[in-house]
Amino acid sequence: MMCRIIFAIIIAFCLMVGSSAEAEEPSPSRVVEVLHDSLLAMMKDADALGFNGRSQHMKPVVAKSFDLPMIAVLASGNNWKGFDEAQRGQLTSALERLSVATYAGRFNGYSGESFRTISEGPAEQGMVFVNTELIKGDGDTIALKYLLRPSKVGWRIIDVYFLGFMSELGMRRSEYASVFKNEGYDGLLAAINKKAADYEAGLLR
Protein backbone atom coordinates (compact mmCIF):
# COMPACT_ATOMS: atom_id res chain seq x y z
CA MET A 1 0.00 0.00 0.00
CA MET A 2 2.80 2.42 0.92
CA CYS A 3 4.49 1.78 -2.43
CA ARG A 4 1.28 2.63 -4.25
CA ILE A 5 0.92 5.88 -2.31
CA ILE A 6 4.51 6.89 -3.05
CA PHE A 7 4.03 6.01 -6.72
CA ALA A 8 0.86 8.12 -6.86
CA ILE A 9 2.68 11.07 -5.28
CA ILE A 10 5.50 10.80 -7.80
CA ILE A 11 3.03 10.70 -10.70
CA ALA A 12 1.15 13.71 -9.33
CA PHE A 13 4.41 15.63 -8.94
CA CYS A 14 5.43 14.84 -12.51
CA LEU A 15 2.06 16.02 -13.80
CA MET A 16 2.40 19.25 -11.82
CA VAL A 17 5.88 19.86 -13.24
CA GLY A 18 4.60 19.16 -16.75
CA SER A 19 1.70 21.56 -16.35
CA SER A 20 4.03 24.24 -15.03
CA ALA A 21 6.39 23.82 -17.98
CA GLU A 22 3.51 24.05 -20.43
CA ALA A 23 2.29 27.23 -18.71
CA GLU A 24 5.62 29.00 -19.14
CA GLU A 25 5.57 31.78 -21.71
CA PRO A 26 7.66 31.26 -24.87
CA SER A 27 11.08 32.90 -24.95
CA PRO A 28 11.65 35.92 -27.21
CA SER A 29 13.42 33.71 -29.76
CA ARG A 30 10.55 31.25 -29.74
CA VAL A 31 7.99 34.02 -30.36
CA VAL A 32 9.94 35.02 -33.46
CA GLU A 33 10.39 31.42 -34.59
CA VAL A 34 6.65 30.77 -34.35
CA LEU A 35 6.07 33.84 -36.52
CA HIS A 36 8.62 32.56 -39.04
CA ASP A 37 7.14 29.05 -39.06
CA SER A 38 3.70 30.51 -39.72
CA LEU A 39 5.04 32.66 -42.54
CA LEU A 40 6.70 29.68 -44.21
CA ALA A 41 3.55 27.59 -43.93
CA MET A 42 1.56 30.39 -45.55
CA MET A 43 4.14 30.96 -48.29
CA LYS A 44 4.16 27.28 -49.26
CA ASP A 45 0.39 27.36 -49.72
CA ALA A 46 0.17 30.97 -50.94
CA ASP A 47 -1.47 30.36 -54.32
CA ALA A 48 -4.16 28.07 -52.94
CA LEU A 49 -4.92 30.46 -50.09
CA GLY A 50 -5.10 33.64 -52.15
CA PHE A 51 -4.85 37.01 -50.47
CA ASN A 52 -7.93 36.53 -48.29
CA GLY A 53 -6.75 33.12 -47.11
CA ARG A 54 -3.29 34.46 -46.34
CA SER A 55 -4.86 37.32 -44.37
CA GLN A 56 -6.98 34.90 -42.34
CA HIS A 57 -3.88 32.80 -41.71
CA MET A 58 -1.83 35.78 -40.51
CA LYS A 59 -4.39 37.65 -38.41
CA PRO A 60 -4.12 35.45 -35.27
CA VAL A 61 -0.36 35.11 -35.80
CA VAL A 62 0.11 38.88 -35.84
CA ALA A 63 -2.06 39.25 -32.72
CA LYS A 64 0.02 36.66 -30.84
CA SER A 65 3.40 37.90 -32.07
CA PHE A 66 3.16 41.70 -31.88
CA ASP A 67 2.25 44.17 -29.14
CA LEU A 68 -0.04 46.18 -31.40
CA PRO A 69 -1.34 48.59 -28.71
CA MET A 70 2.24 49.52 -27.79
CA ILE A 71 3.21 49.84 -31.45
CA ALA A 72 0.29 52.25 -31.88
CA VAL A 73 1.53 54.31 -28.94
CA LEU A 74 5.13 54.41 -30.16
CA ALA A 75 4.23 55.03 -33.81
CA SER A 76 2.02 57.99 -32.81
CA GLY A 77 4.65 59.63 -30.62
CA ASN A 78 3.44 62.59 -28.56
CA ASN A 79 0.23 62.77 -30.61
CA TRP A 80 -1.09 59.68 -28.78
CA LYS A 81 -1.76 61.76 -25.67
CA GLY A 82 -4.30 63.83 -27.56
CA PHE A 83 -6.32 60.87 -28.85
CA ASP A 84 -9.46 59.76 -27.00
CA GLU A 85 -10.16 56.08 -26.31
CA ALA A 86 -12.21 55.60 -29.47
CA GLN A 87 -9.46 57.11 -31.61
CA ARG A 88 -6.83 54.96 -29.93
CA GLY A 89 -8.86 51.84 -30.60
CA GLN A 90 -9.43 52.79 -34.25
CA LEU A 91 -5.73 53.47 -34.77
CA THR A 92 -4.68 50.17 -33.18
CA SER A 93 -7.18 48.27 -35.33
CA ALA A 94 -5.97 50.06 -38.47
CA LEU A 95 -2.35 49.15 -37.69
CA GLU A 96 -3.37 45.53 -37.17
CA ARG A 97 -5.14 45.52 -40.53
CA LEU A 98 -2.07 47.03 -42.19
CA SER A 99 0.31 44.54 -40.56
CA VAL A 100 -1.79 41.57 -41.67
CA ALA A 101 -2.21 42.98 -45.19
CA THR A 102 1.53 43.65 -45.47
CA TYR A 103 2.45 40.05 -44.62
CA ALA A 104 -0.30 38.64 -46.85
CA GLY A 105 0.77 40.88 -49.73
CA ARG A 106 4.54 40.52 -49.51
CA PHE A 107 4.83 36.83 -48.64
CA ASN A 108 2.80 35.61 -51.59
CA GLY A 109 4.85 32.66 -52.80
CA TYR A 110 7.57 30.19 -51.92
CA SER A 111 10.93 29.69 -53.64
CA GLY A 112 12.87 27.62 -51.12
CA GLU A 113 13.19 30.31 -48.45
CA SER A 114 13.94 29.55 -44.82
CA PHE A 115 14.60 31.45 -41.61
CA ARG A 116 17.45 31.07 -39.14
CA THR A 117 17.70 32.39 -35.60
CA ILE A 118 21.24 33.60 -34.91
CA SER A 119 21.28 35.09 -31.43
CA GLU A 120 19.31 36.68 -28.64
CA GLY A 121 20.61 39.55 -26.54
CA PRO A 122 19.56 42.29 -24.12
CA ALA A 123 18.26 45.69 -25.18
CA GLU A 124 17.35 48.78 -23.15
CA GLN A 125 14.59 48.83 -20.52
CA GLY A 126 14.42 45.08 -20.11
CA MET A 127 13.72 44.42 -23.77
CA VAL A 128 15.43 41.83 -25.96
CA PHE A 129 16.83 41.71 -29.49
CA VAL A 130 16.46 38.53 -31.56
CA ASN A 131 18.78 38.42 -34.57
CA THR A 132 17.64 36.27 -37.48
CA GLU A 133 18.17 35.78 -41.19
CA LEU A 134 15.84 35.18 -44.09
CA ILE A 135 17.69 32.76 -46.36
CA LYS A 136 16.49 33.07 -49.94
CA GLY A 137 16.29 30.14 -52.33
CA ASP A 138 19.55 31.16 -54.03
CA GLY A 139 21.39 31.23 -50.70
CA ASP A 140 21.50 35.01 -50.27
CA THR A 141 20.53 36.23 -46.81
CA ILE A 142 18.60 39.21 -45.46
CA ALA A 143 19.19 40.22 -41.84
CA LEU A 144 16.04 40.68 -39.76
CA LYS A 145 16.38 41.90 -36.18
CA TYR A 146 13.37 41.89 -33.85
CA LEU A 147 12.89 43.99 -30.72
CA LEU A 148 10.62 42.38 -28.11
CA ARG A 149 9.27 43.67 -24.82
CA PRO A 150 7.72 41.77 -21.91
CA SER A 151 3.99 42.24 -21.49
CA LYS A 152 1.19 40.78 -19.39
CA VAL A 153 0.72 38.06 -22.00
CA GLY A 154 4.42 37.31 -22.57
CA TRP A 155 7.09 38.55 -24.95
CA ARG A 156 5.79 40.51 -27.91
CA ILE A 157 7.47 42.15 -30.91
CA ILE A 158 7.36 45.95 -31.10
CA ASP A 159 9.85 46.60 -33.92
CA VAL A 160 11.53 44.88 -36.86
CA TYR A 161 14.87 46.04 -38.26
CA PHE A 162 15.18 45.25 -41.97
CA LEU A 163 18.78 44.54 -43.00
CA GLY A 164 19.50 44.61 -39.28
CA PHE A 165 19.31 48.40 -38.89
CA MET A 166 16.31 49.91 -40.73
CA SER A 167 13.64 50.30 -38.06
CA GLU A 168 10.09 49.68 -39.28
CA LEU A 169 8.74 51.51 -36.23
CA GLY A 170 11.06 54.46 -36.80
CA MET A 171 9.94 54.80 -40.42
CA ARG A 172 6.28 54.59 -39.43
CA ARG A 173 6.71 57.17 -36.69
CA SER A 174 8.32 59.64 -39.11
CA GLU A 175 5.69 59.02 -41.79
CA TYR A 176 2.74 59.24 -39.39
CA ALA A 177 4.02 62.41 -37.74
CA SER A 178 4.17 64.10 -41.15
CA VAL A 179 0.67 62.95 -42.13
CA PHE A 180 -0.80 63.97 -38.77
CA LYS A 181 0.80 67.40 -38.97
CA ASN A 182 -0.69 68.06 -42.41
CA GLU A 183 -4.00 66.18 -42.27
CA GLY A 184 -4.81 65.56 -38.60
CA TYR A 185 -6.12 62.37 -37.03
CA ASP A 186 -8.70 61.61 -39.73
CA GLY A 187 -6.06 61.96 -42.42
CA LEU A 188 -3.68 59.69 -40.56
CA LEU A 189 -6.32 56.99 -40.09
CA ALA A 190 -7.34 57.26 -43.74
CA ALA A 191 -3.71 56.96 -44.89
CA ILE A 192 -3.13 53.79 -42.87
CA ASN A 193 -6.38 52.21 -44.08
CA LYS A 194 -5.61 53.18 -47.70
CA LYS A 195 -2.23 51.49 -47.56
CA ALA A 196 -3.84 48.32 -46.20
CA ALA A 197 -6.47 48.52 -48.95
CA ASP A 198 -3.74 48.86 -51.58
CA TYR A 199 -2.13 45.64 -50.34
CA GLU A 200 -5.53 43.97 -50.37
CA ALA A 201 -6.11 45.11 -53.97
CA GLY A 202 -2.68 43.88 -55.08
CA LEU A 203 -1.41 47.39 -55.76
CA LEU A 204 1.47 47.03 -53.29
CA ARG A 205 3.97 44.22 -52.76
PDB file of C-alpha atoms in Angstrom:
ATOM      1  CA  MET A   1       0.000   0.000   0.000  1.00  0.00           C
ATOM      2  CA  MET A   2       2.798   2.425   0.917  1.00  0.00           C
ATOM      3  CA  CYS A   3       4.494   1.777  -2.426  1.00  0.00           C
ATOM      4  CA  ARG A   4       1.278   2.626  -4.251  1.00  0.00           C
ATOM      5  CA  ILE A   5       0.921   5.881  -2.309  1.00  0.00           C
ATOM      6  CA  ILE A   6       4.512   6.886  -3.045  1.00  0.00           C
ATOM      7  CA  PHE A   7       4.031   6.011  -6.719  1.00  0.00           C
ATOM      8  CA  ALA A   8       0.862   8.118  -6.858  1.00  0.00           C
ATOM      9  CA  ILE A   9       2.675  11.071  -5.277  1.00  0.00           C
ATOM     10  CA  ILE A  10       5.500  10.803  -7.804  1.00  0.00           C
ATOM     11  CA  ILE A  11       3.032  10.696 -10.702  1.00  0.00           C
ATOM     12  CA  ALA A  12       1.147  13.710  -9.333  1.00  0.00           C
ATOM     13  CA  PHE A  13       4.411  15.631  -8.939  1.00  0.00           C
ATOM     14  CA  CYS A  14       5.430  14.839 -12.512  1.00  0.00           C
ATOM     15  CA  LEU A  15       2.057  16.022 -13.800  1.00  0.00           C
ATOM     16  CA  MET A  16       2.400  19.248 -11.816  1.00  0.00           C
ATOM     17  CA  VAL A  17       5.877  19.861 -13.240  1.00  0.00           C
ATOM     18  CA  GLY A  18       4.603  19.157 -16.746  1.00  0.00           C
ATOM     19  CA  SER A  19       1.703  21.562 -16.352  1.00  0.00           C
ATOM     20  CA  SER A  20       4.035  24.238 -15.025  1.00  0.00           C
ATOM     21  CA  ALA A  21       6.388  23.816 -17.976  1.00  0.00           C
ATOM     22  CA  GLU A  22       3.508  24.054 -20.434  1.00  0.00           C
ATOM     23  CA  ALA A  23       2.287  27.232 -18.712  1.00  0.00           C
ATOM     24  CA  GLU A  24       5.621  29.003 -19.143  1.00  0.00           C
ATOM     25  CA  GLU A  25       5.570  31.780 -21.708  1.00  0.00           C
ATOM     26  CA  PRO A  26       7.660  31.262 -24.869  1.00  0.00           C
ATOM     27  CA  SER A  27      11.080  32.903 -24.946  1.00  0.00           C
ATOM     28  CA  PRO A  28      11.650  35.925 -27.215  1.00  0.00           C
ATOM     29  CA  SER A  29      13.420  33.708 -29.762  1.00  0.00           C
ATOM     30  CA  ARG A  30      10.550  31.248 -29.735  1.00  0.00           C
ATOM     31  CA  VAL A  31       7.992  34.016 -30.360  1.00  0.00           C
ATOM     32  CA  VAL A  32       9.944  35.024 -33.459  1.00  0.00           C
ATOM     33  CA  GLU A  33      10.387  31.418 -34.589  1.00  0.00           C
ATOM     34  CA  VAL A  34       6.646  30.766 -34.347  1.00  0.00           C
ATOM     35  CA  LEU A  35       6.072  33.845 -36.518  1.00  0.00           C
ATOM     36  CA  HIS A  36       8.617  32.563 -39.038  1.00  0.00           C
ATOM     37  CA  ASP A  37       7.143  29.053 -39.058  1.00  0.00           C
ATOM     38  CA  SER A  38       3.699  30.509 -39.717  1.00  0.00           C
ATOM     39  CA  LEU A  39       5.040  32.656 -42.544  1.00  0.00           C
ATOM     40  CA  LEU A  40       6.703  29.684 -44.207  1.00  0.00           C
ATOM     41  CA  ALA A  41       3.550  27.587 -43.928  1.00  0.00           C
ATOM     42  CA  MET A  42       1.565  30.393 -45.546  1.00  0.00           C
ATOM     43  CA  MET A  43       4.138  30.955 -48.289  1.00  0.00           C
ATOM     44  CA  LYS A  44       4.159  27.283 -49.262  1.00  0.00           C
ATOM     45  CA  ASP A  45       0.394  27.361 -49.720  1.00  0.00           C
ATOM     46  CA  ALA A  46       0.171  30.968 -50.940  1.00  0.00           C
ATOM     47  CA  ASP A  47      -1.469  30.356 -54.318  1.00  0.00           C
ATOM     48  CA  ALA A  48      -4.164  28.074 -52.942  1.00  0.00           C
ATOM     49  CA  LEU A  49      -4.920  30.459 -50.092  1.00  0.00           C
ATOM     50  CA  GLY A  50      -5.104  33.638 -52.147  1.00  0.00           C
ATOM     51  CA  PHE A  51      -4.849  37.014 -50.471  1.00  0.00           C
ATOM     52  CA  ASN A  52      -7.930  36.527 -48.289  1.00  0.00           C
ATOM     53  CA  GLY A  53      -6.749  33.121 -47.113  1.00  0.00           C
ATOM     54  CA  ARG A  54      -3.287  34.458 -46.339  1.00  0.00           C
ATOM     55  CA  SER A  55      -4.859  37.315 -44.366  1.00  0.00           C
ATOM     56  CA  GLN A  56      -6.978  34.898 -42.344  1.00  0.00           C
ATOM     57  CA  HIS A  57      -3.884  32.804 -41.708  1.00  0.00           C
ATOM     58  CA  MET A  58      -1.830  35.779 -40.508  1.00  0.00           C
ATOM     59  CA  LYS A  59      -4.393  37.654 -38.408  1.00  0.00           C
ATOM     60  CA  PRO A  60      -4.125  35.453 -35.273  1.00  0.00           C
ATOM     61  CA  VAL A  61      -0.365  35.107 -35.804  1.00  0.00           C
ATOM     62  CA  VAL A  62       0.113  38.881 -35.836  1.00  0.00           C
ATOM     63  CA  ALA A  63      -2.056  39.248 -32.722  1.00  0.00           C
ATOM     64  CA  LYS A  64       0.016  36.665 -30.841  1.00  0.00           C
ATOM     65  CA  SER A  65       3.403  37.905 -32.073  1.00  0.00           C
ATOM     66  CA  PHE A  66       3.155  41.703 -31.880  1.00  0.00           C
ATOM     67  CA  ASP A  67       2.251  44.165 -29.141  1.00  0.00           C
ATOM     68  CA  LEU A  68      -0.043  46.179 -31.402  1.00  0.00           C
ATOM     69  CA  PRO A  69      -1.341  48.590 -28.714  1.00  0.00           C
ATOM     70  CA  MET A  70       2.240  49.516 -27.789  1.00  0.00           C
ATOM     71  CA  ILE A  71       3.208  49.836 -31.450  1.00  0.00           C
ATOM     72  CA  ALA A  72       0.285  52.247 -31.882  1.00  0.00           C
ATOM     73  CA  VAL A  73       1.528  54.311 -28.936  1.00  0.00           C
ATOM     74  CA  LEU A  74       5.132  54.408 -30.162  1.00  0.00           C
ATOM     75  CA  ALA A  75       4.233  55.028 -33.809  1.00  0.00           C
ATOM     76  CA  SER A  76       2.016  57.991 -32.809  1.00  0.00           C
ATOM     77  CA  GLY A  77       4.651  59.632 -30.622  1.00  0.00           C
ATOM     78  CA  ASN A  78       3.437  62.591 -28.563  1.00  0.00           C
ATOM     79  CA  ASN A  79       0.231  62.766 -30.614  1.00  0.00           C
ATOM     80  CA  TRP A  80      -1.085  59.681 -28.784  1.00  0.00           C
ATOM     81  CA  LYS A  81      -1.759  61.756 -25.669  1.00  0.00           C
ATOM     82  CA  GLY A  82      -4.304  63.833 -27.564  1.00  0.00           C
ATOM     83  CA  PHE A  83      -6.323  60.875 -28.848  1.00  0.00           C
ATOM     84  CA  ASP A  84      -9.459  59.765 -27.005  1.00  0.00           C
ATOM     85  CA  GLU A  85     -10.160  56.078 -26.305  1.00  0.00           C
ATOM     86  CA  ALA A  86     -12.214  55.605 -29.469  1.00  0.00           C
ATOM     87  CA  GLN A  87      -9.457  57.114 -31.607  1.00  0.00           C
ATOM     88  CA  ARG A  88      -6.827  54.960 -29.932  1.00  0.00           C
ATOM     89  CA  GLY A  89      -8.864  51.844 -30.601  1.00  0.00           C
ATOM     90  CA  GLN A  90      -9.427  52.793 -34.245  1.00  0.00           C
ATOM     91  CA  LEU A  91      -5.731  53.470 -34.770  1.00  0.00           C
ATOM     92  CA  THR A  92      -4.679  50.173 -33.180  1.00  0.00           C
ATOM     93  CA  SER A  93      -7.177  48.267 -35.333  1.00  0.00           C
ATOM     94  CA  ALA A  94      -5.967  50.062 -38.469  1.00  0.00           C
ATOM     95  CA  LEU A  95      -2.353  49.153 -37.686  1.00  0.00           C
ATOM     96  CA  GLU A  96      -3.374  45.530 -37.168  1.00  0.00           C
ATOM     97  CA  ARG A  97      -5.145  45.523 -40.528  1.00  0.00           C
ATOM     98  CA  LEU A  98      -2.072  47.032 -42.191  1.00  0.00           C
ATOM     99  CA  SER A  99       0.312  44.542 -40.555  1.00  0.00           C
ATOM    100  CA  VAL A 100      -1.792  41.575 -41.669  1.00  0.00           C
ATOM    101  CA  ALA A 101      -2.206  42.976 -45.188  1.00  0.00           C
ATOM    102  CA  THR A 102       1.534  43.646 -45.468  1.00  0.00           C
ATOM    103  CA  TYR A 103       2.452  40.055 -44.615  1.00  0.00           C
ATOM    104  CA  ALA A 104      -0.296  38.637 -46.853  1.00  0.00           C
ATOM    105  CA  GLY A 105       0.770  40.877 -49.732  1.00  0.00           C
ATOM    106  CA  ARG A 106       4.541  40.522 -49.513  1.00  0.00           C
ATOM    107  CA  PHE A 107       4.834  36.830 -48.638  1.00  0.00           C
ATOM    108  CA  ASN A 108       2.800  35.609 -51.586  1.00  0.00           C
ATOM    109  CA  GLY A 109       4.850  32.660 -52.796  1.00  0.00           C
ATOM    110  CA  TYR A 110       7.572  30.188 -51.916  1.00  0.00           C
ATOM    111  CA  SER A 111      10.934  29.690 -53.639  1.00  0.00           C
ATOM    112  CA  GLY A 112      12.871  27.623 -51.125  1.00  0.00           C
ATOM    113  CA  GLU A 113      13.189  30.313 -48.453  1.00  0.00           C
ATOM    114  CA  SER A 114      13.940  29.554 -44.825  1.00  0.00           C
ATOM    115  CA  PHE A 115      14.603  31.454 -41.611  1.00  0.00           C
ATOM    116  CA  ARG A 116      17.455  31.070 -39.144  1.00  0.00           C
ATOM    117  CA  THR A 117      17.704  32.392 -35.599  1.00  0.00           C
ATOM    118  CA  ILE A 118      21.238  33.601 -34.914  1.00  0.00           C
ATOM    119  CA  SER A 119      21.282  35.091 -31.435  1.00  0.00           C
ATOM    120  CA  GLU A 120      19.305  36.681 -28.636  1.00  0.00           C
ATOM    121  CA  GLY A 121      20.607  39.550 -26.542  1.00  0.00           C
ATOM    122  CA  PRO A 122      19.563  42.290 -24.119  1.00  0.00           C
ATOM    123  CA  ALA A 123      18.259  45.690 -25.176  1.00  0.00           C
ATOM    124  CA  GLU A 124      17.355  48.777 -23.153  1.00  0.00           C
ATOM    125  CA  GLN A 125      14.592  48.827 -20.524  1.00  0.00           C
ATOM    126  CA  GLY A 126      14.422  45.076 -20.110  1.00  0.00           C
ATOM    127  CA  MET A 127      13.717  44.422 -23.771  1.00  0.00           C
ATOM    128  CA  VAL A 128      15.429  41.828 -25.960  1.00  0.00           C
ATOM    129  CA  PHE A 129      16.826  41.708 -29.495  1.00  0.00           C
ATOM    130  CA  VAL A 130      16.462  38.531 -31.562  1.00  0.00           C
ATOM    131  CA  ASN A 131      18.777  38.417 -34.566  1.00  0.00           C
ATOM    132  CA  THR A 132      17.643  36.271 -37.477  1.00  0.00           C
ATOM    133  CA  GLU A 133      18.173  35.781 -41.195  1.00  0.00           C
ATOM    134  CA  LEU A 134      15.840  35.182 -44.095  1.00  0.00           C
ATOM    135  CA  ILE A 135      17.687  32.760 -46.359  1.00  0.00           C
ATOM    136  CA  LYS A 136      16.489  33.066 -49.944  1.00  0.00           C
ATOM    137  CA  GLY A 137      16.294  30.140 -52.331  1.00  0.00           C
ATOM    138  CA  ASP A 138      19.551  31.165 -54.034  1.00  0.00           C
ATOM    139  CA  GLY A 139      21.388  31.232 -50.698  1.00  0.00           C
ATOM    140  CA  ASP A 140      21.504  35.007 -50.265  1.00  0.00           C
ATOM    141  CA  THR A 141      20.533  36.228 -46.813  1.00  0.00           C
ATOM    142  CA  ILE A 142      18.604  39.211 -45.462  1.00  0.00           C
ATOM    143  CA  ALA A 143      19.193  40.217 -41.840  1.00  0.00           C
ATOM    144  CA  LEU A 144      16.042  40.684 -39.756  1.00  0.00           C
ATOM    145  CA  LYS A 145      16.384  41.897 -36.177  1.00  0.00           C
ATOM    146  CA  TYR A 146      13.370  41.888 -33.848  1.00  0.00           C
ATOM    147  CA  LEU A 147      12.888  43.985 -30.719  1.00  0.00           C
ATOM    148  CA  LEU A 148      10.618  42.383 -28.105  1.00  0.00           C
ATOM    149  CA  ARG A 149       9.273  43.669 -24.815  1.00  0.00           C
ATOM    150  CA  PRO A 150       7.722  41.766 -21.910  1.00  0.00           C
ATOM    151  CA  SER A 151       3.986  42.245 -21.491  1.00  0.00           C
ATOM    152  CA  LYS A 152       1.194  40.775 -19.394  1.00  0.00           C
ATOM    153  CA  VAL A 153       0.721  38.056 -22.003  1.00  0.00           C
ATOM    154  CA  GLY A 154       4.416  37.309 -22.566  1.00  0.00           C
ATOM    155  CA  TRP A 155       7.095  38.551 -24.946  1.00  0.00           C
ATOM    156  CA  ARG A 156       5.791  40.513 -27.909  1.00  0.00           C
ATOM    157  CA  ILE A 157       7.475  42.153 -30.911  1.00  0.00           C
ATOM    158  CA  ILE A 158       7.364  45.951 -31.095  1.00  0.00           C
ATOM    159  CA  ASP A 159       9.849  46.601 -33.919  1.00  0.00           C
ATOM    160  CA  VAL A 160      11.529  44.876 -36.856  1.00  0.00           C
ATOM    161  CA  TYR A 161      14.869  46.042 -38.260  1.00  0.00           C
ATOM    162  CA  PHE A 162      15.178  45.254 -41.967  1.00  0.00           C
ATOM    163  CA  LEU A 163      18.783  44.537 -43.002  1.00  0.00           C
ATOM    164  CA  GLY A 164      19.496  44.612 -39.284  1.00  0.00           C
ATOM    165  CA  PHE A 165      19.312  48.400 -38.893  1.00  0.00           C
ATOM    166  CA  MET A 166      16.309  49.912 -40.732  1.00  0.00           C
ATOM    167  CA  SER A 167      13.637  50.297 -38.056  1.00  0.00           C
ATOM    168  CA  GLU A 168      10.091  49.681 -39.283  1.00  0.00           C
ATOM    169  CA  LEU A 169       8.742  51.506 -36.232  1.00  0.00           C
ATOM    170  CA  GLY A 170      11.059  54.458 -36.803  1.00  0.00           C
ATOM    171  CA  MET A 171       9.942  54.802 -40.424  1.00  0.00           C
ATOM    172  CA  ARG A 172       6.282  54.586 -39.429  1.00  0.00           C
ATOM    173  CA  ARG A 173       6.713  57.174 -36.688  1.00  0.00           C
ATOM    174  CA  SER A 174       8.319  59.643 -39.108  1.00  0.00           C
ATOM    175  CA  GLU A 175       5.690  59.023 -41.789  1.00  0.00           C
ATOM    176  CA  TYR A 176       2.744  59.237 -39.390  1.00  0.00           C
ATOM    177  CA  ALA A 177       4.020  62.406 -37.745  1.00  0.00           C
ATOM    178  CA  SER A 178       4.167  64.099 -41.147  1.00  0.00           C
ATOM    179  CA  VAL A 179       0.665  62.951 -42.131  1.00  0.00           C
ATOM    180  CA  PHE A 180      -0.802  63.971 -38.770  1.00  0.00           C
ATOM    181  CA  LYS A 181       0.797  67.401 -38.970  1.00  0.00           C
ATOM    182  CA  ASN A 182      -0.687  68.059 -42.412  1.00  0.00           C
ATOM    183  CA  GLU A 183      -3.996  66.178 -42.270  1.00  0.00           C
ATOM    184  CA  GLY A 184      -4.810  65.561 -38.600  1.00  0.00           C
ATOM    185  CA  TYR A 185      -6.121  62.374 -37.030  1.00  0.00           C
ATOM    186  CA  ASP A 186      -8.701  61.608 -39.725  1.00  0.00           C
ATOM    187  CA  GLY A 187      -6.065  61.965 -42.424  1.00  0.00           C
ATOM    188  CA  LEU A 188      -3.683  59.685 -40.556  1.00  0.00           C
ATOM    189  CA  LEU A 189      -6.318  56.985 -40.086  1.00  0.00           C
ATOM    190  CA  ALA A 190      -7.345  57.265 -43.738  1.00  0.00           C
ATOM    191  CA  ALA A 191      -3.712  56.964 -44.890  1.00  0.00           C
ATOM    192  CA  ILE A 192      -3.131  53.786 -42.870  1.00  0.00           C
ATOM    193  CA  ASN A 193      -6.380  52.213 -44.083  1.00  0.00           C
ATOM    194  CA  LYS A 194      -5.612  53.181 -47.701  1.00  0.00           C
ATOM    195  CA  LYS A 195      -2.231  51.488 -47.558  1.00  0.00           C
ATOM    196  CA  ALA A 196      -3.844  48.323 -46.201  1.00  0.00           C
ATOM    197  CA  ALA A 197      -6.473  48.516 -48.953  1.00  0.00           C
ATOM    198  CA  ASP A 198      -3.735  48.864 -51.579  1.00  0.00           C
ATOM    199  CA  TYR A 199      -2.135  45.642 -50.343  1.00  0.00           C
ATOM    200  CA  GLU A 200      -5.535  43.965 -50.374  1.00  0.00           C
ATOM    201  CA  ALA A 201      -6.114  45.108 -53.969  1.00  0.00           C
ATOM    202  CA  GLY A 202      -2.683  43.882 -55.081  1.00  0.00           C
ATOM    203  CA  LEU A 203      -1.414  47.392 -55.765  1.00  0.00           C
ATOM    204  CA  LEU A 204       1.468  47.034 -53.291  1.00  0.00           C
ATOM    205  CA  ARG A 205       3.973  44.224 -52.755  1.00  0.00           C
TER     206      ARG A 205
END
